[in-house]
Amino acid sequence: MSDRLATVIGGSGFIGRHVVRALAQHGWRVRVAVRRPDLAGHLQPLGGVGQIHAVQANVRYPESVLAACQDADAVVNLVGLLHESGRQSFDAVHVFGARAAAQAAAECGASALVHLSAIGADSGAAASYAKTKAAGEMEVTTAFPNVTIMRPSVVFGPEDRFFNLFASLARLSPVLPLIGGGGTRLQPVFAGDVASAVAAVLDSETAAGSIYELGGPQVVTLRQIMEFILEATERRRLLVPVPFELARIKALFLQLLPKPLLTVDQVRMLETDNVVGEQAIADERTLQGLGIQPQAFEALVPEYLERFRKAGQFDRPQPRKDANGA
């Protein structure tokens, strides 16, 4: 463990716990800035004694972020939303919160800032998620010009809200919708690989000021992913193509649930492919460019989707008997 201190804003979430682990393995002392430090105890075993500790901060309150960044050599901002809820709006978190994190990093004299955005971030996008992600990138670049921006595709891991969501739907419904016909191309990337990229960038002297696009080793369609999930969970379900327009209408009602299954904004995101761009590949602004070989979702996802089988992890195919019963 070195004397280097990194403040990870939003470090207790799905991607955050992977980032905290990666930084600890790279010898950083990690200060995890979260809204509820009392709920971040699960991060302690990810590092050595005293290496990881949590402090209170909320990106909607810049003074708390500034306090969390004091004396930090590096700041990592991972805060983001998949859907809006109450005061947790896209503007408040992706734009205002991103600005607060970048300004705090600059004011505290941090030498590096890593900001998590998303592939598809575009000021002209129809989806508010993508539009506010682009606005957040502009804010952090203005406040901290040497910021390194990470744009992952769909991120997967044991706690993800992608593979787990569709697997849970397959357990409940005999029919699964293929939004837009299922032709949207995605490049799922493992949360651990995203974390490794963050750690690699902070250890690099040449990565600062770049925009990295992070994707897994394969580009697949939404239909292929749904078929993979059904195979991994050993379920047979009817896949029904649903036009984008009809999906948006259905999402109007689904997004009213306490934990929305689907929102109109998410449907709009699926109208555009979510893959690493050719220019990023040419410039080596990818996982491979950082010396990281991305892991395929086929190798990791089946293990945590076992619980969605009829008998859970104990549901194993029985060996076939020959004609003599052996």
mmCIF file of C-alpha atoms in Angstrom:
data_model
loop_
_atom_site.group_PDB
_atom_site.id
_atom_site.type_symbol
_atom_site.label_atom_id
_atom_site.label_comp_id
_atom_site.label_asym_id
_atom_site.label_seq_id
_atom_site.Cartn_x
_atom_site.Cartn_y
_atom_site.Cartn_z
ATOM 1 C CA MET A 1 0.000 0.000 0.000
ATOM 2 C CA SER A 2 1.380 3.385 -1.059
ATOM 3 C CA ASP A 3 0.640 6.902 0.126
ATOM 4 C CA ARG A 4 -1.457 7.662 -2.958
ATOM 5 C CA LEU A 5 -5.040 8.545 -2.084
ATOM 6 C CA ALA A 6 -7.970 8.208 -4.482
ATOM 7 C CA THR A 7 -11.454 9.479 -3.752
ATOM 8 C CA VAL A 8 -14.081 7.351 -5.487
ATOM 9 C CA ILE A 9 -17.413 9.143 -5.675
ATOM 10 C CA GLY A 10 -20.224 6.610 -5.857
ATOM 11 C CA GLY A 11 -17.902 3.761 -4.948
ATOM 12 C CA SER A 12 -20.457 1.553 -3.198
ATOM 13 C CA GLY A 13 -22.539 0.824 -6.300
ATOM 14 C CA PHE A 14 -22.454 -1.942 -8.892
ATOM 15 C CA ILE A 15 -19.407 -0.669 -10.802
ATOM 16 C CA GLY A 16 -17.994 1.139 -7.782
ATOM 17 C CA ARG A 17 -17.156 -1.945 -5.757
ATOM 18 C CA HIS A 18 -15.115 -3.301 -8.678
ATOM 19 C CA VAL A 19 -13.260 0.009 -9.004
ATOM 20 C CA VAL A 20 -12.514 0.134 -5.278
ATOM 21 C CA ARG A 21 -11.118 -3.411 -5.425
ATOM 22 C CA ALA A 22 -8.978 -2.643 -8.483
ATOM 23 C CA LEU A 23 -7.512 0.516 -6.944
ATOM 24 C CA ALA A 24 -6.766 -1.298 -3.686
ATOM 25 C CA GLN A 25 -4.973 -4.032 -5.628
ATOM 26 C CA HIS A 26 -2.915 -1.340 -7.354
ATOM 27 C CA GLY A 27 -1.800 -0.046 -3.956
ATOM 28 C CA TRP A 28 -4.027 3.025 -3.643
ATOM 29 C CA ARG A 29 -5.576 4.150 -0.390
ATOM 30 C CA VAL A 30 -9.248 4.535 -1.248
ATOM 31 C CA ARG A 31 -11.693 7.047 0.198
ATOM 32 C CA VAL A 32 -15.203 6.064 -0.857
ATOM 33 C CA ALA A 33 -17.601 9.022 -1.039
ATOM 34 C CA VAL A 34 -21.217 7.859 -0.731
ATOM 35 C CA ARG A 35 -24.557 9.150 0.483
ATOM 36 C CA ARG A 36 -24.789 6.444 3.185
ATOM 37 C CA PRO A 37 -21.351 5.495 4.562
ATOM 38 C CA ASP A 38 -23.041 3.225 7.108
ATOM 39 C CA LEU A 39 -24.143 0.997 4.214
ATOM 40 C CA ALA A 40 -20.673 0.730 2.653
ATOM 41 C CA GLY A 41 -19.201 -1.798 5.072
ATOM 42 C CA HIS A 42 -19.125 -4.463 2.354
ATOM 43 C CA LEU A 43 -16.192 -2.615 0.763
ATOM 44 C CA GLN A 44 -13.814 -3.093 3.708
ATOM 45 C CA PRO A 45 -12.720 -6.666 2.816
ATOM 46 C CA LEU A 46 -11.693 -5.516 -0.677
ATOM 47 C CA GLY A 47 -8.425 -4.082 0.648
ATOM 48 C CA GLY A 48 -5.996 -4.289 3.540
ATOM 49 C CA VAL A 49 -6.606 -3.001 7.045
ATOM 50 C CA GLY A 50 -7.195 0.749 6.890
ATOM 51 C CA GLN A 51 -6.806 0.878 3.122
ATOM 52 C CA ILE A 52 -10.480 1.606 2.363
ATOM 53 C CA HIS A 53 -12.781 3.912 4.282
ATOM 54 C CA ALA A 54 -16.111 5.569 3.513
ATOM 55 C CA VAL A 55 -17.132 9.194 3.962
ATOM 56 C CA GLN A 56 -20.412 10.991 3.403
ATOM 57 C CA ALA A 57 -20.951 12.977 0.194
ATOM 58 C CA ASN A 58 -23.797 13.740 -2.151
ATOM 59 C CA VAL A 59 -23.127 15.186 -5.627
ATOM 60 C CA ARG A 60 -26.191 17.404 -5.258
ATOM 61 C CA TYR A 61 -24.344 19.171 -2.416
ATOM 62 C CA PRO A 62 -20.968 20.410 -3.782
ATOM 63 C CA GLU A 63 -19.556 21.277 -0.357
ATOM 64 C CA SER A 64 -19.790 17.630 0.702
ATOM 65 C CA VAL A 65 -17.974 16.535 -2.466
ATOM 66 C CA LEU A 66 -15.275 19.136 -1.879
ATOM 67 C CA ALA A 67 -14.707 17.828 1.651
ATOM 68 C CA ALA A 68 -14.489 14.237 0.351
ATOM 69 C CA CYS A 69 -11.812 15.220 -2.188
ATOM 70 C CA GLN A 70 -9.477 17.000 0.222
ATOM 71 C CA ASP A 71 -5.840 15.844 -0.138
ATOM 72 C CA ALA A 72 -6.765 13.287 -2.825
ATOM 73 C CA ASP A 73 -4.171 12.579 -5.510
ATOM 74 C CA ALA A 74 -6.885 11.297 -7.844
ATOM 75 C CA VAL A 75 -10.672 11.530 -8.065
ATOM 76 C CA VAL A 76 -12.952 9.007 -9.770
ATOM 77 C CA ASN A 77 -16.576 9.971 -10.413
ATOM 78 C CA LEU A 78 -18.861 6.973 -10.946
ATOM 79 C CA VAL A 79 -22.195 8.484 -9.998
ATOM 80 C CA GLY A 80 -24.953 7.867 -12.524
ATOM 81 C CA LEU A 81 -28.608 6.912 -12.920
ATOM 82 C CA LEU A 82 -30.409 4.363 -15.080
ATOM 83 C CA HIS A 83 -33.754 6.033 -14.424
ATOM 84 C CA GLU A 84 -34.949 9.147 -12.617
ATOM 85 C CA SER A 85 -36.611 9.086 -9.207
ATOM 86 C CA GLY A 86 -37.670 12.119 -7.204
ATOM 87 C CA ARG A 87 -34.793 14.540 -6.696
ATOM 88 C CA GLN A 88 -32.426 12.049 -8.318
ATOM 89 C CA SER A 89 -32.838 13.397 -11.845
ATOM 90 C CA PHE A 90 -30.518 13.002 -14.841
ATOM 91 C CA ASP A 91 -29.728 16.726 -14.765
ATOM 92 C CA ALA A 92 -28.994 16.721 -11.037
ATOM 93 C CA VAL A 93 -26.635 13.720 -11.181
ATOM 94 C CA HIS A 94 -25.183 13.560 -14.700
ATOM 95 C CA VAL A 95 -24.706 17.313 -15.175
ATOM 96 C CA PHE A 96 -24.764 19.210 -11.866
ATOM 97 C CA GLY A 97 -23.142 16.312 -10.004
ATOM 98 C CA ALA A 98 -20.443 15.832 -12.647
ATOM 99 C CA ARG A 99 -19.601 19.541 -12.453
ATOM 100 C CA ALA A 100 -19.390 19.379 -8.648
ATOM 101 C CA ALA A 101 -16.989 16.421 -8.785
ATOM 102 C CA ALA A 102 -14.726 18.022 -11.382
ATOM 103 C CA GLN A 103 -14.640 21.378 -9.618
ATOM 104 C CA ALA A 104 -13.819 19.669 -6.321
ATOM 105 C CA ALA A 105 -10.992 17.705 -7.933
ATOM 106 C CA ALA A 106 -9.553 20.900 -9.420
ATOM 107 C CA GLU A 107 -9.918 22.949 -6.244
ATOM 108 C CA CYS A 108 -8.297 20.245 -4.098
ATOM 109 C CA GLY A 109 -5.328 19.969 -6.448
ATOM 110 C CA ALA A 110 -5.900 16.384 -7.563
ATOM 111 C CA SER A 111 -3.484 15.389 -10.322
ATOM 112 C CA ALA A 112 -5.995 13.124 -12.093
ATOM 113 C CA LEU A 113 -9.735 12.826 -12.634
ATOM 114 C CA VAL A 114 -11.558 9.876 -14.201
ATOM 115 C CA HIS A 115 -15.192 10.430 -15.148
ATOM 116 C CA LEU A 116 -17.548 7.569 -16.040
ATOM 117 C CA SER A 117 -19.833 8.412 -18.954
ATOM 118 C CA ALA A 118 -21.383 6.032 -21.499
ATOM 119 C CA ILE A 119 -21.157 5.036 -25.149
ATOM 120 C CA GLY A 120 -23.934 6.916 -26.899
ATOM 121 C CA ALA A 121 -23.406 10.159 -24.976
ATOM 122 C CA ASP A 122 -24.638 12.759 -27.462
ATOM 123 C CA SER A 123 -25.991 16.270 -27.002
ATOM 124 C CA GLY A 124 -28.342 15.673 -29.928
ATOM 125 C CA ALA A 125 -29.712 12.350 -28.688
ATOM 126 C CA ALA A 126 -33.419 11.775 -28.163
ATOM 127 C CA ALA A 127 -32.797 9.962 -24.859
ATOM 128 C CA SER A 128 -32.338 12.191 -21.823
ATOM 129 C CA TYR A 129 -29.811 9.724 -20.407
ATOM 130 C CA ALA A 130 -27.504 10.117 -23.410
ATOM 131 C CA LYS A 131 -28.082 13.861 -23.652
ATOM 132 C CA THR A 132 -27.236 14.532 -19.997
ATOM 133 C CA LYS A 133 -24.214 12.220 -20.146
ATOM 134 C CA ALA A 134 -22.882 14.397 -22.983
ATOM 135 C CA ALA A 135 -23.622 17.562 -21.013
ATOM 136 C CA GLY A 136 -21.768 16.088 -18.042
ATOM 137 C CA GLU A 137 -18.724 15.414 -20.218
ATOM 138 C CA MET A 138 -18.699 19.072 -21.253
ATOM 139 C CA GLU A 139 -18.928 20.202 -17.635
ATOM 140 C CA VAL A 140 -16.034 18.056 -16.407
ATOM 141 C CA THR A 141 -13.844 18.999 -19.392
ATOM 142 C CA THR A 142 -14.405 22.670 -18.639
ATOM 143 C CA ALA A 143 -13.658 22.342 -14.929
ATOM 144 C CA PHE A 144 -10.795 19.820 -15.286
ATOM 145 C CA PRO A 145 -9.348 19.941 -18.839
ATOM 146 C CA ASN A 146 -7.061 16.941 -18.297
ATOM 147 C CA VAL A 147 -9.939 14.645 -17.303
ATOM 148 C CA THR A 148 -10.016 11.074 -18.621
ATOM 149 C CA ILE A 149 -13.509 10.031 -19.704
ATOM 150 C CA MET A 150 -14.608 6.392 -19.772
ATOM 151 C CA ARG A 151 -17.529 5.414 -22.014
ATOM 152 C CA PRO A 152 -18.558 1.786 -21.437
ATOM 153 C CA SER A 153 -21.184 -0.121 -23.387
ATOM 154 C CA VAL A 154 -23.740 -2.160 -21.422
ATOM 155 C CA VAL A 155 -21.948 -3.256 -18.238
ATOM 156 C CA PHE A 156 -22.509 -6.748 -16.865
ATOM 157 C CA GLY A 157 -21.655 -8.439 -13.598
ATOM 158 C CA PRO A 158 -23.389 -10.358 -10.780
ATOM 159 C CA GLU A 159 -25.396 -7.311 -9.661
ATOM 160 C CA ASP A 160 -26.192 -5.898 -13.110
ATOM 161 C CA ARG A 161 -29.599 -4.569 -14.156
ATOM 162 C CA PHE A 162 -29.409 -6.029 -17.643
ATOM 163 C CA PHE A 163 -28.922 -9.799 -17.764
ATOM 164 C CA ASN A 164 -30.560 -10.183 -14.350
ATOM 165 C CA LEU A 165 -33.563 -8.122 -15.430
ATOM 166 C CA PHE A 166 -34.327 -10.161 -18.535
ATOM 167 C CA ALA A 167 -33.698 -13.425 -16.677
ATOM 168 C CA SER A 168 -36.187 -12.418 -13.987
ATOM 169 C CA LEU A 169 -38.741 -11.544 -16.665
ATOM 170 C CA ALA A 170 -38.208 -14.946 -18.292
ATOM 171 C CA ARG A 171 -39.001 -16.596 -14.972
ATOM 172 C CA LEU A 172 -42.349 -14.794 -14.740
ATOM 173 C CA SER A 173 -43.588 -14.391 -18.294
ATOM 174 C CA PRO A 174 -44.087 -16.895 -21.145
ATOM 175 C CA VAL A 175 -43.372 -14.102 -23.638
ATOM 176 C CA LEU A 176 -40.355 -11.801 -23.872
ATOM 177 C CA PRO A 177 -40.397 -8.628 -25.985
ATOM 178 C CA LEU A 178 -37.754 -7.970 -28.620
ATOM 179 C CA ILE A 179 -37.774 -4.192 -28.590
ATOM 180 C CA GLY A 180 -37.334 -2.837 -32.085
ATOM 181 C CA GLY A 181 -37.199 -6.385 -33.399
ATOM 182 C CA GLY A 182 -34.083 -7.214 -31.374
ATOM 183 C CA GLY A 183 -31.656 -5.913 -33.982
ATOM 184 C CA THR A 184 -29.901 -3.311 -31.799
ATOM 185 C CA ARG A 185 -26.190 -4.108 -31.506
ATOM 186 C CA LEU A 186 -24.544 -4.097 -28.085
ATOM 187 C CA GLN A 187 -21.032 -4.827 -26.804
ATOM 188 C CA PRO A 188 -21.428 -5.980 -23.171
ATOM 189 C CA VAL A 189 -18.391 -5.230 -21.016
ATOM 190 C CA PHE A 190 -17.533 -6.785 -17.651
ATOM 191 C CA ALA A 191 -17.608 -4.418 -14.663
ATOM 192 C CA GLY A 192 -14.246 -5.778 -13.542
ATOM 193 C CA ASP A 193 -12.704 -4.809 -16.882
ATOM 194 C CA VAL A 194 -14.086 -1.277 -16.552
ATOM 195 C CA ALA A 195 -12.502 -1.115 -13.099
ATOM 196 C CA SER A 196 -9.176 -2.363 -14.445
ATOM 197 C CA ALA A 197 -9.314 0.393 -17.062
ATOM 198 C CA VAL A 198 -9.803 3.035 -14.361
ATOM 199 C CA ALA A 199 -6.817 1.717 -12.396
ATOM 200 C CA ALA A 200 -4.678 1.484 -15.541
ATOM 201 C CA VAL A 201 -5.455 5.072 -16.513
ATOM 202 C CA LEU A 202 -4.489 6.377 -13.075
ATOM 203 C CA ASP A 203 -1.187 4.512 -13.323
ATOM 204 C CA SER A 204 -0.511 5.859 -16.830
ATOM 205 C CA GLU A 205 1.214 9.114 -17.708
ATOM 206 C CA THR A 206 -0.197 9.257 -21.229
ATOM 207 C CA ALA A 207 -3.902 8.406 -20.803
ATOM 208 C CA ALA A 208 -4.978 11.698 -19.214
ATOM 209 C CA GLY A 209 -7.171 13.913 -21.339
ATOM 210 C CA SER A 210 -8.489 11.057 -23.505
ATOM 211 C CA ILE A 211 -11.927 9.561 -24.057
ATOM 212 C CA TYR A 212 -11.921 5.753 -23.871
ATOM 213 C CA GLU A 213 -14.698 3.556 -25.234
ATOM 214 C CA LEU A 214 -14.992 0.255 -23.406
ATOM 215 C CA GLY A 215 -16.623 -2.831 -24.873
ATOM 216 C CA GLY A 216 -16.343 -6.576 -24.556
ATOM 217 C CA PRO A 217 -14.796 -8.904 -27.128
ATOM 218 C CA GLN A 218 -18.065 -9.476 -29.003
ATOM 219 C CA VAL A 219 -20.734 -7.374 -30.675
ATOM 220 C CA VAL A 220 -24.134 -9.060 -30.384
ATOM 221 C CA THR A 221 -27.745 -8.145 -31.077
ATOM 222 C CA LEU A 222 -30.437 -7.842 -28.444
ATOM 223 C CA ARG A 223 -32.062 -10.976 -29.885
ATOM 224 C CA GLN A 224 -28.834 -12.954 -29.468
ATOM 225 C CA ILE A 225 -28.571 -11.822 -25.853
ATOM 226 C CA MET A 226 -32.151 -12.853 -25.109
ATOM 227 C CA GLU A 227 -31.548 -16.268 -26.684
ATOM 228 C CA PHE A 228 -28.380 -16.645 -24.602
ATOM 229 C CA ILE A 229 -30.273 -15.796 -21.391
ATOM 230 C CA LEU A 230 -32.952 -18.385 -22.148
ATOM 231 C CA GLU A 231 -30.288 -21.011 -22.790
ATOM 232 C CA ALA A 232 -28.395 -20.122 -19.599
ATOM 233 C CA THR A 233 -31.569 -20.308 -17.490
ATOM 234 C CA GLU A 234 -32.838 -23.408 -19.316
ATOM 235 C CA ARG A 235 -36.188 -21.863 -20.142
ATOM 236 C CA ARG A 236 -38.287 -21.789 -23.273
ATOM 237 C CA ARG A 237 -40.007 -18.503 -23.977
ATOM 238 C CA LEU A 238 -41.586 -16.910 -27.006
ATOM 239 C CA LEU A 239 -39.600 -13.958 -28.326
ATOM 240 C CA VAL A 240 -41.990 -11.427 -29.823
ATOM 241 C CA PRO A 241 -40.742 -8.450 -31.871
ATOM 242 C CA VAL A 242 -42.170 -5.170 -30.570
ATOM 243 C CA PRO A 243 -41.825 -1.987 -32.699
ATOM 244 C CA PHE A 244 -40.091 0.914 -30.958
ATOM 245 C CA GLU A 245 -43.253 3.039 -31.060
ATOM 246 C CA LEU A 246 -45.331 0.381 -29.299
ATOM 247 C CA ALA A 247 -42.502 -0.267 -26.800
ATOM 248 C CA ARG A 248 -42.472 3.417 -25.862
ATOM 249 C CA ILE A 249 -46.217 3.311 -25.183
ATOM 250 C CA LYS A 250 -45.865 0.244 -22.944
ATOM 251 C CA ALA A 251 -42.914 1.855 -21.160
ATOM 252 C CA LEU A 252 -45.153 4.792 -20.180
ATOM 253 C CA PHE A 253 -46.918 2.437 -17.776
ATOM 254 C CA LEU A 254 -43.962 0.249 -16.774
ATOM 255 C CA GLN A 255 -41.939 3.269 -15.656
ATOM 256 C CA LEU A 256 -44.607 4.066 -13.043
ATOM 257 C CA LEU A 257 -43.623 0.997 -10.997
ATOM 258 C CA PRO A 258 -41.547 1.582 -7.820
ATOM 259 C CA LYS A 259 -38.654 -0.171 -9.608
ATOM 260 C CA PRO A 260 -39.345 0.485 -13.296
ATOM 261 C CA LEU A 261 -38.953 -2.559 -15.540
ATOM 262 C CA LEU A 262 -38.609 -0.305 -18.575
ATOM 263 C CA THR A 263 -38.700 3.427 -19.241
ATOM 264 C CA VAL A 264 -39.381 5.458 -22.352
ATOM 265 C CA ASP A 265 -35.837 6.771 -22.161
ATOM 266 C CA GLN A 266 -34.403 3.243 -22.167
ATOM 267 C CA VAL A 267 -36.443 2.384 -25.257
ATOM 268 C CA ARG A 268 -34.996 5.436 -26.982
ATOM 269 C CA MET A 269 -31.502 4.297 -26.042
ATOM 270 C CA LEU A 270 -32.156 0.953 -27.732
ATOM 271 C CA GLU A 271 -32.932 2.723 -30.998
ATOM 272 C CA THR A 272 -29.182 3.258 -31.471
ATOM 273 C CA ASP A 273 -26.366 0.699 -31.529
ATOM 274 C CA ASN A 274 -24.182 0.764 -28.421
ATOM 275 C CA VAL A 275 -20.743 -0.369 -29.585
ATOM 276 C CA VAL A 276 -17.151 0.891 -29.557
ATOM 277 C CA GLY A 277 -16.527 3.278 -32.465
ATOM 278 C CA GLU A 278 -14.043 2.657 -35.255
ATOM 279 C CA GLN A 279 -12.099 5.830 -34.428
ATOM 280 C CA ALA A 280 -11.602 4.738 -30.814
ATOM 281 C CA ILE A 281 -10.297 1.389 -32.055
ATOM 282 C CA ALA A 282 -7.924 3.066 -34.509
ATOM 283 C CA ASP A 283 -6.628 5.405 -31.777
ATOM 284 C CA GLU A 284 -6.330 2.510 -29.279
ATOM 285 C CA ARG A 285 -8.672 4.264 -26.867
ATOM 286 C CA THR A 286 -10.112 0.918 -25.802
ATOM 287 C CA LEU A 287 -9.547 -1.799 -23.219
ATOM 288 C CA GLN A 288 -7.050 -3.455 -25.536
ATOM 289 C CA GLY A 289 -5.250 -0.136 -25.899
ATOM 290 C CA LEU A 290 -4.768 -0.162 -22.126
ATOM 291 C CA GLY A 291 -3.400 -3.707 -22.232
ATOM 292 C CA ILE A 292 -6.617 -5.277 -20.934
ATOM 293 C CA GLN A 293 -8.116 -8.330 -22.635
ATOM 294 C CA PRO A 294 -11.876 -8.033 -22.105
ATOM 295 C CA GLN A 295 -13.789 -11.009 -20.785
ATOM 296 C CA ALA A 296 -16.722 -12.450 -22.732
ATOM 297 C CA PHE A 297 -20.152 -12.441 -21.118
ATOM 298 C CA GLU A 298 -20.684 -16.096 -22.128
ATOM 299 C CA ALA A 299 -17.926 -17.117 -19.713
ATOM 300 C CA LEU A 300 -19.196 -15.220 -16.670
ATOM 301 C CA VAL A 301 -22.937 -14.611 -16.903
ATOM 302 C CA PRO A 302 -24.220 -18.235 -16.701
ATOM 303 C CA GLU A 303 -22.774 -18.606 -13.211
ATOM 304 C CA TYR A 304 -24.875 -15.805 -11.737
ATOM 305 C CA LEU A 305 -27.963 -16.622 -13.767
ATOM 306 C CA GLU A 306 -28.134 -20.120 -12.269
ATOM 307 C CA ARG A 307 -30.566 -18.864 -9.637
ATOM 308 C CA PHE A 308 -33.141 -18.217 -12.357
ATOM 309 C CA ARG A 309 -33.326 -21.896 -13.330
ATOM 310 C CA LYS A 310 -36.302 -23.903 -12.069
ATOM 311 C CA ALA A 311 -34.196 -25.562 -9.360
ATOM 312 C CA GLY A 312 -31.569 -22.861 -9.080
ATOM 313 C CA GLN A 313 -27.934 -23.906 -8.951
ATOM 314 C CA PHE A 314 -28.991 -27.520 -8.381
ATOM 315 C CA ASP A 315 -30.761 -27.666 -11.751
ATOM 316 C CA ARG A 316 -28.284 -29.683 -13.821
ATOM 317 C CA PRO A 317 -29.011 -31.601 -17.032
ATOM 318 C CA GLN A 318 -29.271 -35.345 -16.317
ATOM 319 C CA PRO A 319 -26.970 -37.639 -18.354
ATOM 320 C CA ARG A 320 -28.797 -39.596 -21.030
ATOM 321 C CA LYS A 321 -29.106 -43.361 -20.632
ATOM 322 C CA ASP A 322 -28.311 -45.714 -23.463
ATOM 323 C CA ALA A 323 -30.685 -48.401 -24.836
ATOM 324 C CA ASN A 324 -29.621 -50.820 -22.073
ATOM 325 C CA GLY A 325 -30.360 -48.287 -19.342
ATOM 326 C CA ALA A 326 -26.669 -47.732 -18.514
#
